[in-house]
mmCIF file of C-alpha atoms in Angstrom:
data_model
loop_
_atom_site.group_PDB
_atom_site.id
_atom_site.type_symbol
_atom_site.label_atom_id
_atom_site.label_comp_id
_atom_site.label_asym_id
_atom_site.label_seq_id
_atom_site.Cartn_x
_atom_site.Cartn_y
_atom_site.Cartn_z
ATOM 1 C CA UNK A 1 -14.421 -14.979 -0.323
ATOM 2 C CA UNK A 2 -14.223 -11.068 -1.291
ATOM 3 C CA UNK A 3 -10.779 -10.147 0.353
ATOM 4 C CA UNK A 4 -11.246 -6.208 1.783
ATOM 5 C CA UNK A 5 -14.219 -4.373 1.220
ATOM 6 C CA UNK A 6 -14.352 -1.101 1.137
ATOM 7 C CA UNK A 7 -17.731 1.600 0.672
ATOM 8 C CA UNK A 8 -18.380 4.166 -0.268
ATOM 9 C CA UNK A 9 -16.466 4.304 -3.630
ATOM 10 C CA UNK A 10 -16.619 8.180 -4.060
ATOM 11 C CA UNK A 11 -17.902 11.033 -1.704
ATOM 12 C CA UNK A 12 -18.533 14.506 -1.446
ATOM 13 C CA UNK A 13 -18.902 16.464 1.425
ATOM 14 C CA UNK A 14 -19.072 19.356 2.451
ATOM 15 C CA UNK A 15 -16.788 21.474 4.950
ATOM 16 C CA UNK A 16 -17.812 20.325 8.382
ATOM 17 C CA UNK A 17 -19.439 17.387 7.944
ATOM 18 C CA UNK A 18 -18.895 13.916 9.311
ATOM 19 C CA UNK A 19 -18.795 10.651 8.038
ATOM 20 C CA UNK A 20 -17.951 7.463 7.864
ATOM 21 C CA UNK A 21 -15.616 5.210 5.626
ATOM 22 C CA UNK A 22 -16.518 1.394 6.034
ATOM 23 C CA UNK A 23 -14.200 -1.523 5.782
ATOM 24 C CA UNK A 24 -14.502 -5.307 6.025
ATOM 25 C CA UNK A 25 -12.356 -8.383 5.360
ATOM 26 C CA UNK A 26 -13.444 -11.861 5.254
ATOM 27 C CA UNK A 27 -9.978 -13.688 5.464
ATOM 28 C CA UNK A 28 -9.366 -13.170 9.323
ATOM 29 C CA UNK A 29 -6.553 -10.897 9.542
ATOM 30 C CA UNK A 30 -5.738 -9.600 12.953
ATOM 31 C CA UNK A 31 -4.000 -6.620 11.459
ATOM 32 C CA UNK A 32 -5.971 -3.672 9.321
ATOM 33 C CA UNK A 33 -4.993 -0.345 8.586
ATOM 34 C CA UNK A 34 -6.455 2.654 7.031
ATOM 35 C CA UNK A 35 -3.847 4.812 4.314
ATOM 36 C CA UNK A 36 -4.522 7.697 2.799
ATOM 37 C CA UNK A 37 -2.745 8.774 -0.869
ATOM 38 C CA UNK A 38 -2.306 11.699 -2.188
ATOM 39 C CA UNK A 39 0.067 12.550 -5.781
ATOM 40 C CA UNK A 40 3.425 13.228 -4.344
ATOM 41 C CA UNK A 41 3.087 12.321 -0.896
ATOM 42 C CA UNK A 42 2.724 8.263 -1.705
ATOM 43 C CA UNK A 43 0.392 6.213 0.821
ATOM 44 C CA UNK A 44 0.255 7.626 4.518
ATOM 45 C CA UNK A 45 -0.669 5.494 7.429
ATOM 46 C CA UNK A 46 -3.732 7.126 9.329
ATOM 47 C CA UNK A 47 -4.698 4.607 11.980
ATOM 48 C CA UNK A 48 -4.038 0.804 12.715
ATOM 49 C CA UNK A 49 -5.492 -2.037 14.497
ATOM 50 C CA UNK A 50 -3.485 -5.510 16.231
ATOM 51 C CA UNK A 51 -6.579 -7.189 16.820
ATOM 52 C CA UNK A 52 -10.527 -6.343 17.853
ATOM 53 C CA UNK A 53 -10.168 -3.966 20.879
ATOM 54 C CA UNK A 54 -6.854 -2.680 20.067
ATOM 55 C CA UNK A 55 -6.354 0.528 17.798
ATOM 56 C CA UNK A 56 -3.312 3.097 17.441
ATOM 57 C CA UNK A 57 -2.022 5.930 15.713
ATOM 58 C CA UNK A 58 -0.452 6.430 12.249
ATOM 59 C CA UNK A 59 1.543 8.827 11.033
ATOM 60 C CA UNK A 60 -1.534 11.727 10.027
ATOM 61 C CA UNK A 61 -3.908 10.844 12.502
ATOM 62 C CA UNK A 62 -5.372 14.177 13.459
ATOM 63 C CA UNK A 63 -9.374 14.663 12.331
ATOM 64 C CA UNK A 64 -10.008 10.724 12.274
ATOM 65 C CA UNK A 65 -10.941 8.278 14.726
ATOM 66 C CA UNK A 66 -11.481 4.389 14.319
ATOM 67 C CA UNK A 67 -12.461 1.528 16.443
ATOM 68 C CA UNK A 68 -12.687 -2.083 15.761
ATOM 69 C CA UNK A 69 -15.539 -3.937 18.088
ATOM 70 C CA UNK A 70 -14.877 -6.882 15.608
ATOM 71 C CA UNK A 71 -12.288 -8.773 13.626
ATOM 72 C CA UNK A 72 -13.795 -7.983 10.368
ATOM 73 C CA UNK A 73 -14.786 -4.393 10.847
ATOM 74 C CA UNK A 74 -12.805 -1.180 10.737
ATOM 75 C CA UNK A 75 -14.376 1.712 10.283
ATOM 76 C CA UNK A 76 -13.085 5.028 9.915
ATOM 77 C CA UNK A 77 -14.301 8.193 11.080
ATOM 78 C CA UNK A 78 -13.821 11.882 9.463
ATOM 79 C CA UNK A 79 -15.199 13.996 12.542
ATOM 80 C CA UNK A 80 -15.334 17.321 10.759
ATOM 81 C CA UNK A 81 -14.263 17.305 7.194
ATOM 82 C CA UNK A 82 -11.692 19.846 5.833
ATOM 83 C CA UNK A 83 -10.389 20.370 2.384
ATOM 84 C CA UNK A 84 -6.927 18.907 3.547
ATOM 85 C CA UNK A 85 -8.724 15.403 3.584
ATOM 86 C CA UNK A 86 -9.260 15.329 0.090
ATOM 87 C CA UNK A 87 -7.687 12.230 -0.925
ATOM 88 C CA UNK A 88 -7.970 8.940 -1.392
ATOM 89 C CA UNK A 89 -8.349 6.368 1.434
ATOM 90 C CA UNK A 90 -7.257 2.722 1.326
ATOM 91 C CA UNK A 91 -8.041 0.016 4.107
ATOM 92 C CA UNK A 92 -5.717 -2.940 4.022
ATOM 93 C CA UNK A 93 -5.623 -6.041 6.320
ATOM 94 C CA UNK A 94 -2.856 -8.660 6.680
ATOM 95 C CA UNK A 95 -1.737 -11.618 8.726
ATOM 96 C CA UNK A 96 1.775 -12.257 9.981
ATOM 97 C CA UNK A 97 4.284 -12.887 7.720
ATOM 98 C CA UNK A 98 1.783 -12.403 4.474
ATOM 99 C CA UNK A 99 1.631 -8.999 2.387
ATOM 100 C CA UNK A 100 -1.137 -6.982 2.699
ATOM 101 C CA UNK A 101 -4.900 -7.071 0.886
ATOM 102 C CA UNK A 102 -6.048 -3.523 -0.314
ATOM 103 C CA UNK A 103 -9.693 -2.385 -0.706
ATOM 104 C CA UNK A 104 -10.238 -0.524 -3.807
ATOM 105 C CA UNK A 105 -10.493 2.616 -2.123
ATOM 106 C CA UNK A 106 -12.621 5.795 -1.566
ATOM 107 C CA UNK A 107 -12.292 8.833 -3.475
ATOM 108 C CA UNK A 108 -13.175 11.523 -1.238
ATOM 109 C CA UNK A 109 -13.768 15.242 -2.396
ATOM 110 C CA UNK A 110 -14.424 17.843 0.707
ATOM 111 C CA UNK A 111 -15.438 21.352 -0.924
ATOM 112 C CA UNK B 1 15.084 7.946 9.878
ATOM 113 C CA UNK B 2 13.929 5.044 8.132
ATOM 114 C CA UNK B 3 13.411 6.018 4.393
ATOM 115 C CA UNK B 4 12.253 4.052 1.057
ATOM 116 C CA UNK B 5 13.457 5.772 -2.225
ATOM 117 C CA UNK B 6 12.476 4.435 -5.697
ATOM 118 C CA UNK B 7 13.982 5.395 -8.991
ATOM 119 C CA UNK B 8 13.049 6.353 -11.574
ATOM 120 C CA UNK B 9 9.826 7.934 -11.067
ATOM 121 C CA UNK B 10 8.944 7.061 -13.929
ATOM 122 C CA UNK B 11 9.923 4.536 -17.413
ATOM 123 C CA UNK B 12 8.548 4.336 -20.614
ATOM 124 C CA UNK B 13 9.616 0.900 -22.547
ATOM 125 C CA UNK B 14 9.167 -0.542 -26.124
ATOM 126 C CA UNK B 15 6.977 -3.944 -25.495
ATOM 127 C CA UNK B 16 9.852 -6.616 -25.310
ATOM 128 C CA UNK B 17 12.733 -4.221 -23.926
ATOM 129 C CA UNK B 18 13.687 -5.471 -20.595
ATOM 130 C CA UNK B 19 14.234 -2.942 -17.652
ATOM 131 C CA UNK B 20 14.907 -3.147 -13.815
ATOM 132 C CA UNK B 21 12.965 -0.718 -11.344
ATOM 133 C CA UNK B 22 15.370 -0.104 -7.972
ATOM 134 C CA UNK B 23 14.152 0.344 -4.617
ATOM 135 C CA UNK B 24 16.878 1.857 -1.868
ATOM 136 C CA UNK B 25 15.861 1.887 1.460
ATOM 137 C CA UNK B 26 17.511 2.665 5.117
ATOM 138 C CA UNK B 27 16.042 1.042 8.279
ATOM 139 C CA UNK B 28 17.598 0.077 11.324
ATOM 140 C CA UNK B 29 16.531 -3.738 10.842
ATOM 141 C CA UNK B 30 14.486 -5.539 8.022
ATOM 142 C CA UNK B 31 11.863 -7.678 8.908
ATOM 143 C CA UNK B 32 10.614 -8.125 4.646
ATOM 144 C CA UNK B 33 10.692 -5.820 1.659
ATOM 145 C CA UNK B 34 7.587 -5.595 -0.059
ATOM 146 C CA UNK B 35 6.768 -4.990 -3.883
ATOM 147 C CA UNK B 36 3.240 -3.733 -4.821
ATOM 148 C CA UNK B 37 1.702 -3.158 -8.305
ATOM 149 C CA UNK B 38 -1.328 -0.769 -8.469
ATOM 150 C CA UNK B 39 -3.160 0.413 -11.504
ATOM 151 C CA UNK B 40 -4.858 3.610 -11.818
ATOM 152 C CA UNK B 41 -8.438 3.738 -9.712
ATOM 153 C CA UNK B 42 -7.763 0.969 -8.018
ATOM 154 C CA UNK B 43 -5.847 -0.327 -4.871
ATOM 155 C CA UNK B 44 -2.184 -1.610 -4.747
ATOM 156 C CA UNK B 45 -2.276 -5.328 -5.536
ATOM 157 C CA UNK B 46 0.560 -7.459 -3.508
ATOM 158 C CA UNK B 47 3.426 -9.549 -5.729
ATOM 159 C CA UNK B 48 6.394 -10.234 -3.472
ATOM 160 C CA UNK B 49 7.845 -10.418 -0.122
ATOM 161 C CA UNK B 50 11.697 -10.579 0.557
ATOM 162 C CA UNK B 51 13.180 -11.383 3.836
ATOM 163 C CA UNK B 52 16.764 -11.529 3.458
ATOM 164 C CA UNK B 53 19.629 -10.586 1.399
ATOM 165 C CA UNK B 54 20.111 -12.873 -2.113
ATOM 166 C CA UNK B 55 16.754 -13.862 -1.776
ATOM 167 C CA UNK B 56 15.213 -13.595 -5.410
ATOM 168 C CA UNK B 57 11.340 -14.269 -6.514
ATOM 169 C CA UNK B 58 9.597 -14.546 -9.644
ATOM 170 C CA UNK B 59 6.267 -14.220 -11.073
ATOM 171 C CA UNK B 60 5.315 -14.354 -14.934
ATOM 172 C CA UNK B 61 7.876 -11.531 -16.070
ATOM 173 C CA UNK B 62 8.813 -10.233 -13.068
ATOM 174 C CA UNK B 63 11.629 -10.876 -10.556
ATOM 175 C CA UNK B 64 12.323 -9.436 -7.707
ATOM 176 C CA UNK B 65 15.868 -9.463 -5.661
ATOM 177 C CA UNK B 66 17.050 -8.062 -2.693
ATOM 178 C CA UNK B 67 20.604 -6.509 -1.404
ATOM 179 C CA UNK B 68 21.413 -5.343 1.836
ATOM 180 C CA UNK B 69 21.025 -1.946 0.821
ATOM 181 C CA UNK B 70 18.235 -2.135 -2.169
ATOM 182 C CA UNK B 71 16.089 -4.063 -4.178
ATOM 183 C CA UNK B 72 15.106 -4.252 -8.045
ATOM 184 C CA UNK B 73 12.018 -5.470 -9.592
ATOM 185 C CA UNK B 74 13.153 -6.830 -13.043
ATOM 186 C CA UNK B 75 10.866 -6.760 -16.083
ATOM 187 C CA UNK B 76 11.377 -9.372 -18.406
ATOM 188 C CA UNK B 77 10.048 -8.838 -22.252
ATOM 189 C CA UNK B 78 7.168 -6.570 -20.980
ATOM 190 C CA UNK B 79 3.844 -6.504 -22.127
ATOM 191 C CA UNK B 80 1.370 -3.336 -22.293
ATOM 192 C CA UNK B 81 -0.587 -5.066 -19.610
ATOM 193 C CA UNK B 82 2.544 -4.509 -17.434
ATOM 194 C CA UNK B 83 1.799 -0.988 -17.536
ATOM 195 C CA UNK B 84 0.984 0.157 -13.537
ATOM 196 C CA UNK B 85 2.931 1.991 -10.995
ATOM 197 C CA UNK B 86 5.078 -0.303 -8.789
ATOM 198 C CA UNK B 87 5.516 0.184 -5.201
ATOM 199 C CA UNK B 88 8.132 -0.433 -2.967
ATOM 200 C CA UNK B 89 7.429 -0.928 1.027
ATOM 201 C CA UNK B 90 9.504 -2.001 3.525
ATOM 202 C CA UNK B 91 9.284 -3.532 7.237
ATOM 203 C CA UNK B 92 11.262 -2.601 10.196
ATOM 204 C CA UNK B 93 11.736 -5.068 12.978
ATOM 205 C CA UNK B 94 9.894 -3.867 16.173
ATOM 206 C CA UNK B 95 7.679 -1.911 14.422
ATOM 207 C CA UNK B 96 4.223 -3.745 14.808
ATOM 208 C CA UNK B 97 3.915 -4.426 11.208
ATOM 209 C CA UNK B 98 3.931 -0.765 9.657
ATOM 210 C CA UNK B 99 5.052 -0.438 6.667
ATOM 211 C CA UNK B 100 7.313 2.530 4.947
ATOM 212 C CA UNK B 101 6.602 3.036 1.263
ATOM 213 C CA UNK B 102 8.206 4.596 -1.204
ATOM 214 C CA UNK B 103 6.721 7.184 -3.828
ATOM 215 C CA UNK B 104 6.647 4.405 -6.656
ATOM 216 C CA UNK B 105 7.842 3.874 -10.260
ATOM 217 C CA UNK B 106 5.115 4.846 -12.932
ATOM 218 C CA UNK B 107 5.818 2.191 -15.985
ATOM 219 C CA UNK B 108 4.264 2.587 -19.305
ATOM 220 C CA UNK B 109 4.780 -0.140 -21.761
ATOM 221 C CA UNK B 110 4.386 0.795 -25.703
ATOM 222 C CA UNK B 111 2.940 -1.548 -27.902
#
């Protein structure tokens, strides 16, 4: 039982490049979400999904896309990286009535 | 507007010196209040969920309590390994399991 697995752990991108942050969970959780964490800003919700085929925007969705083709996977795509997207990204999952399980994070730097 | 405020921002204790962290919240209807621990470079780790005023939960040296306006995380006889950032989040009724996060309290316990 691995929990929530995020890859890569570290990434450096050039402005304008695109990439996908991977997130996979093996707990059969229906709810998955992506957060970014910045100093002084706390955790901010980017996108979330309540089940396969269903996604919705959080509070800071601009510049990011998601899809949920399976219960296990919830990738986050950066369309055209900008320095403002330099952050630590966390994927989290949960099922009804339980606390969220977080991945170990991806530290992204956009230069 | 739904809001979560944590205090103090930072706390330094001597080993064995008990204290409390505060999480004040404003939400239209509370579905649950969550406490998490976050170590540097890692994702938040779930500690407790509280659902109704008067509820208490304990885990080792930690005890969480809940009133209609705030929650306390009491730390009894802390050890250096309790050093971490403690995050509070609330889930409002009807908001599809999205969490509203506080900025956290950074706790340092000196030996």
